[in-house]
Amino acid sequence: MNKGLGYVSQGVGQASTSVVDIVDDGSNAGGKVVDRQARDYTNIGMDAAFRSDDIAFRETNRYTDYVMDTVDDTATFGSRFIRRWPGVATGIMQRGMVSTKRVYQSALYTYGETVSRGLFGAVDIITPPEPKSYMVGSLNDLNGGYLLPGSSWHCRLPELPVEPEQEVTYGKNPVTFSK
């Protein structure tokens, strides 16, 4: 009986082994296919992600460089503009002031000459003599304590330099008979 049952158990064992072999082979084949397909699609996705990142990085650098070049050019233009154009305005102002100065100085000179020759020429018929060397000084030089009468100054005032005025002659002055 043992021998007879041995055939049965051997058949059941063989069937069980066959079933396990079929499951093993099927799952191995299916696993290989699923694994290969999963790896292929994962690689496709990762490749797309890497390439998308490369494209985004490249384009970001390109447009960032463009923006910064524009900022640099704008700053260069602004600094050039600030250096150049106020100089034009101040140059115009300076030349205008110099021209205006010529006009009003000529007017003042003419006024002075008119008053000096016309009015004072008639009034100052007798001119005082030129100062002599012994005529130097003033009453303030005699009083060393106080420069002005009734003042509280206890020291001498500083002497201011006097620049000689250029003498303009247009011939002899018949009224004063100057040199």
mmCIF file of C-alpha atoms in Angstrom:
data_model
loop_
_atom_site.group_PDB
_atom_site.id
_atom_site.type_symbol
_atom_site.label_atom_id
_atom_site.label_comp_id
_atom_site.label_asym_id
_atom_site.label_seq_id
_atom_site.Cartn_x
_atom_site.Cartn_y
_atom_site.Cartn_z
ATOM 1 C CA MET A 1 0.000 0.000 0.000
ATOM 2 C CA ASN A 2 2.869 2.150 0.743
ATOM 3 C CA LYS A 3 4.183 1.561 -2.684
ATOM 4 C CA GLY A 4 0.803 2.306 -4.233
ATOM 5 C CA LEU A 5 0.394 5.460 -2.153
ATOM 6 C CA GLY A 6 3.980 6.348 -3.068
ATOM 7 C CA TYR A 7 2.855 6.662 -6.682
ATOM 8 C CA VAL A 8 0.026 8.954 -5.658
ATOM 9 C CA SER A 9 2.260 11.112 -3.496
ATOM 10 C CA GLN A 10 4.801 11.151 -6.243
ATOM 11 C CA GLY A 11 2.113 12.314 -8.712
ATOM 12 C CA VAL A 12 0.878 14.949 -6.272
ATOM 13 C CA GLY A 13 4.467 16.050 -5.680
ATOM 14 C CA GLN A 14 5.092 16.195 -9.392
ATOM 15 C CA ALA A 15 1.881 18.184 -9.913
ATOM 16 C CA SER A 16 2.775 20.494 -7.079
ATOM 17 C CA THR A 17 6.269 20.982 -8.463
ATOM 18 C CA SER A 18 4.826 21.625 -11.907
ATOM 19 C CA VAL A 19 2.402 24.196 -10.519
ATOM 20 C CA VAL A 20 5.181 25.913 -8.587
ATOM 21 C CA ASP A 21 7.425 25.775 -11.682
ATOM 22 C CA ILE A 22 4.642 27.337 -13.776
ATOM 23 C CA VAL A 23 4.085 30.050 -11.139
ATOM 24 C CA ASP A 24 7.846 30.578 -10.875
ATOM 25 C CA ASP A 25 8.354 30.760 -14.622
ATOM 26 C CA GLY A 26 5.266 32.933 -15.105
ATOM 27 C CA SER A 27 6.150 35.343 -12.351
ATOM 28 C CA ASN A 28 9.769 35.428 -13.505
ATOM 29 C CA ALA A 29 8.750 36.176 -17.080
ATOM 30 C CA GLY A 30 6.128 38.672 -15.970
ATOM 31 C CA GLY A 31 8.487 40.253 -13.482
ATOM 32 C CA LYS A 32 11.132 40.666 -16.132
ATOM 33 C CA VAL A 33 8.626 42.289 -18.477
ATOM 34 C CA VAL A 34 7.181 44.551 -15.748
ATOM 35 C CA ASP A 35 10.627 45.403 -14.453
ATOM 36 C CA ARG A 36 11.959 46.161 -17.923
ATOM 37 C CA GLN A 37 8.901 48.246 -18.840
ATOM 38 C CA ALA A 38 8.954 50.056 -15.485
ATOM 39 C CA ARG A 39 12.657 50.837 -15.913
ATOM 40 C CA ASP A 40 12.114 51.982 -19.513
ATOM 41 C CA TYR A 41 9.284 54.334 -18.592
ATOM 42 C CA THR A 42 11.115 55.563 -15.496
ATOM 43 C CA ASN A 43 14.182 56.264 -17.623
ATOM 44 C CA ILE A 44 11.998 58.092 -20.159
ATOM 45 C CA GLY A 45 10.545 60.201 -17.365
ATOM 46 C CA MET A 46 13.914 60.924 -15.782
ATOM 47 C CA ASP A 47 15.443 61.765 -19.171
ATOM 48 C CA ALA A 48 12.587 64.191 -19.788
ATOM 49 C CA ALA A 49 13.104 65.696 -16.321
ATOM 50 C CA PHE A 50 16.873 66.122 -16.836
ATOM 51 C CA ARG A 51 16.441 67.613 -20.306
ATOM 52 C CA SER A 52 13.670 69.933 -19.090
ATOM 53 C CA ASP A 53 15.941 71.115 -16.293
ATOM 54 C CA ASP A 54 18.779 71.675 -18.800
ATOM 55 C CA ILE A 55 16.484 73.687 -21.069
ATOM 56 C CA ALA A 56 15.126 75.738 -18.180
ATOM 57 C CA PHE A 57 18.656 76.389 -16.858
ATOM 58 C CA ARG A 58 19.981 77.415 -20.277
ATOM 59 C CA GLU A 59 17.060 79.722 -21.052
ATOM 60 C CA THR A 60 17.100 81.240 -17.563
ATOM 61 C CA ASN A 61 20.806 82.070 -17.950
ATOM 62 C CA ARG A 62 20.213 83.449 -21.449
ATOM 63 C CA TYR A 63 17.434 85.824 -20.400
ATOM 64 C CA THR A 64 19.114 86.724 -17.115
ATOM 65 C CA ASP A 65 22.233 87.708 -19.087
ATOM 66 C CA TYR A 66 20.045 89.735 -21.446
ATOM 67 C CA VAL A 67 18.345 91.535 -18.539
ATOM 68 C CA MET A 68 21.648 92.235 -16.776
ATOM 69 C CA ASP A 69 23.253 93.449 -20.027
ATOM 70 C CA THR A 70 20.303 95.812 -20.436
ATOM 71 C CA VAL A 71 20.704 96.998 -16.829
ATOM 72 C CA ASP A 72 24.456 97.554 -17.400
ATOM 73 C CA ASP A 73 23.833 99.450 -20.648
ATOM 74 C CA THR A 74 21.150 101.561 -18.977
ATOM 75 C CA ALA A 75 23.504 102.389 -16.085
ATOM 76 C CA THR A 76 26.271 103.294 -18.552
ATOM 77 C CA PHE A 77 23.897 105.534 -20.483
ATOM 78 C CA GLY A 78 22.601 107.136 -17.279
ATOM 79 C CA SER A 79 26.072 107.915 -15.954
ATOM 80 C CA ARG A 80 27.104 109.298 -19.361
ATOM 81 C CA PHE A 81 23.959 111.427 -19.464
ATOM 82 C CA ILE A 82 24.530 112.733 -15.933
ATOM 83 C CA ARG A 83 28.162 113.649 -16.735
ATOM 84 C CA ARG A 84 27.450 115.349 -20.074
ATOM 85 C CA TRP A 85 24.203 117.288 -20.028
ATOM 86 C CA PRO A 86 24.544 119.307 -16.814
ATOM 87 C CA GLY A 87 27.866 120.518 -18.260
ATOM 88 C CA VAL A 88 25.979 121.910 -21.234
ATOM 89 C CA ALA A 89 23.552 123.743 -18.949
ATOM 90 C CA THR A 90 26.285 125.133 -16.691
ATOM 91 C CA GLY A 91 28.383 126.075 -19.749
ATOM 92 C CA ILE A 92 25.466 128.023 -21.203
ATOM 93 C CA MET A 93 24.878 129.662 -17.834
ATOM 94 C CA GLN A 94 28.568 130.562 -17.459
ATOM 95 C CA ARG A 95 28.815 132.027 -20.955
ATOM 96 C CA GLY A 96 25.595 133.953 -20.413
ATOM 97 C CA MET A 97 26.913 135.356 -17.150
ATOM 98 C CA VAL A 98 30.214 136.371 -18.768
ATOM 99 C CA SER A 99 28.338 138.058 -21.607
ATOM 100 C CA THR A 100 26.036 139.789 -19.133
ATOM 101 C CA LYS A 101 29.069 140.832 -17.094
ATOM 102 C CA ARG A 102 30.593 142.478 -20.158
ATOM 103 C CA VAL A 103 27.418 144.444 -20.782
ATOM 104 C CA TYR A 104 26.860 145.695 -17.258
ATOM 105 C CA GLN A 105 30.571 146.388 -16.690
ATOM 106 C CA SER A 106 30.617 148.456 -19.879
ATOM 107 C CA ALA A 107 27.462 150.250 -18.732
ATOM 108 C CA LEU A 108 28.980 150.959 -15.309
ATOM 109 C CA TYR A 109 32.245 152.095 -16.885
ATOM 110 C CA THR A 110 30.362 154.397 -19.245
ATOM 111 C CA TYR A 111 28.282 155.733 -16.366
ATOM 112 C CA GLY A 112 31.440 156.375 -14.329
ATOM 113 C CA GLU A 113 33.164 158.095 -17.216
ATOM 114 C CA THR A 114 30.064 160.191 -17.885
ATOM 115 C CA VAL A 115 29.766 161.290 -14.268
ATOM 116 C CA SER A 116 33.527 161.774 -13.872
ATOM 117 C CA ARG A 117 34.054 163.746 -17.063
ATOM 118 C CA GLY A 118 30.703 165.442 -17.314
ATOM 119 C CA LEU A 119 29.440 166.268 -13.840
ATOM 120 C CA PHE A 120 32.636 166.231 -11.760
ATOM 121 C CA GLY A 121 34.595 167.714 -14.629
ATOM 122 C CA ALA A 122 32.414 170.799 -14.301
ATOM 123 C CA VAL A 123 32.253 170.794 -10.491
ATOM 124 C CA ASP A 124 35.897 169.943 -9.708
ATOM 125 C CA ILE A 125 37.572 172.703 -11.641
ATOM 126 C CA ILE A 126 40.219 172.992 -8.970
ATOM 127 C CA THR A 127 41.791 169.645 -8.142
ATOM 128 C CA PRO A 128 43.677 169.055 -4.928
ATOM 129 C CA PRO A 129 47.421 168.625 -5.315
ATOM 130 C CA GLU A 130 48.975 165.211 -5.387
ATOM 131 C CA PRO A 131 49.879 164.019 -1.864
ATOM 132 C CA LYS A 132 53.491 164.626 -0.910
ATOM 133 C CA SER A 133 55.661 162.221 1.034
ATOM 134 C CA TYR A 134 55.260 164.245 4.216
ATOM 135 C CA MET A 135 51.453 164.171 3.858
ATOM 136 C CA VAL A 136 51.196 160.435 4.641
ATOM 137 C CA GLY A 137 49.088 159.379 7.653
ATOM 138 C CA SER A 138 45.945 160.496 9.381
ATOM 139 C CA LEU A 139 44.732 161.749 12.712
ATOM 140 C CA ASN A 140 44.105 158.155 13.787
ATOM 141 C CA ASP A 141 47.858 157.494 13.507
ATOM 142 C CA LEU A 142 48.489 160.139 16.156
ATOM 143 C CA ASN A 143 46.235 158.442 18.724
ATOM 144 C CA GLY A 144 47.645 154.957 19.379
ATOM 145 C CA GLY A 145 45.133 153.935 22.043
ATOM 146 C CA TYR A 146 41.900 154.228 20.102
ATOM 147 C CA LEU A 147 41.520 154.235 16.332
ATOM 148 C CA LEU A 148 38.242 156.141 16.241
ATOM 149 C CA PRO A 149 37.130 158.901 18.605
ATOM 150 C CA GLY A 150 34.725 157.545 21.219
ATOM 151 C CA SER A 151 35.235 153.938 20.192
ATOM 152 C CA SER A 152 36.262 151.066 22.397
ATOM 153 C CA TRP A 153 38.902 149.585 20.097
ATOM 154 C CA HIS A 154 42.089 148.713 21.918
ATOM 155 C CA CYS A 155 44.044 147.544 18.898
ATOM 156 C CA ARG A 156 44.786 148.570 15.369
ATOM 157 C CA LEU A 157 42.544 147.376 12.593
ATOM 158 C CA PRO A 158 44.156 145.037 10.096
ATOM 159 C CA GLU A 159 45.345 146.718 6.944
ATOM 160 C CA LEU A 160 43.541 145.549 3.835
ATOM 161 C CA PRO A 161 45.541 145.267 0.630
ATOM 162 C CA VAL A 162 44.524 147.786 -1.969
ATOM 163 C CA GLU A 163 44.814 146.827 -5.581
ATOM 164 C CA PRO A 164 45.656 149.747 -7.851
ATOM 165 C CA GLU A 165 42.976 150.597 -10.342
ATOM 166 C CA GLN A 166 44.024 150.641 -13.959
ATOM 167 C CA GLU A 167 44.015 154.102 -15.360
ATOM 168 C CA VAL A 168 42.216 154.463 -18.651
ATOM 169 C CA THR A 169 43.197 157.522 -20.619
ATOM 170 C CA TYR A 170 41.550 158.779 -23.742
ATOM 171 C CA GLY A 171 43.887 161.648 -24.308
ATOM 172 C CA LYS A 172 44.531 164.622 -22.047
ATOM 173 C CA ASN A 173 41.802 165.706 -19.669
ATOM 174 C CA PRO A 174 41.434 169.446 -20.332
ATOM 175 C CA VAL A 175 39.633 170.084 -17.029
ATOM 176 C CA THR A 176 42.077 168.505 -14.536
ATOM 177 C CA PHE A 177 45.281 168.722 -16.579
ATOM 178 C CA SER A 178 46.320 165.314 -15.269
ATOM 179 C CA LYS A 179 49.608 163.740 -16.226
#
